[in-house]
C-alpha angles and dihedrals in degrees: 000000000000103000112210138155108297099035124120108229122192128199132195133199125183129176124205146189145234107187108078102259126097112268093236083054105053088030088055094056095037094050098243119176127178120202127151122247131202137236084288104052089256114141109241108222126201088259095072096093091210100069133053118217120181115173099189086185138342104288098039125067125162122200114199127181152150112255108226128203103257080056083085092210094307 
């Protein structure tokens, strides 16, 4: 697929586990916690209108948005 401005890009993260126990489960009870950050290490949260987050359970979390021009290509 060529990314360019203009084009939606989606991303996708999952976290699994191999102990046996479903990964809400154990996450649950280890505090885990899955965001998206940007270039600078800053959590992107669902109010910032440019970027789509959608966490369907603990251990799954999909990031969608437009690339604009002044992305350079990141």
């Amino acid at each position: 697929t060529e990314i360019s401005a203009g084009s939606s890009v989606t991303l996708s993260c999952q976290l699994y586990s191999y102990t046996g126990v479903s990964c809400d489960d154990s996450g649950r009870s280890e505090g885990i916690q899955l965001f998206w950050v940007n270039q600078a290490g800053v959590k992107l949260t669902i109010s910032d209108s440019r970027y789509q987050i959608s966490a369907p359970g603990l251990c799954i979390i999909t990031l969608t948005t437009t690339l604009l021009n002044e992305d350079d290509n990141r």
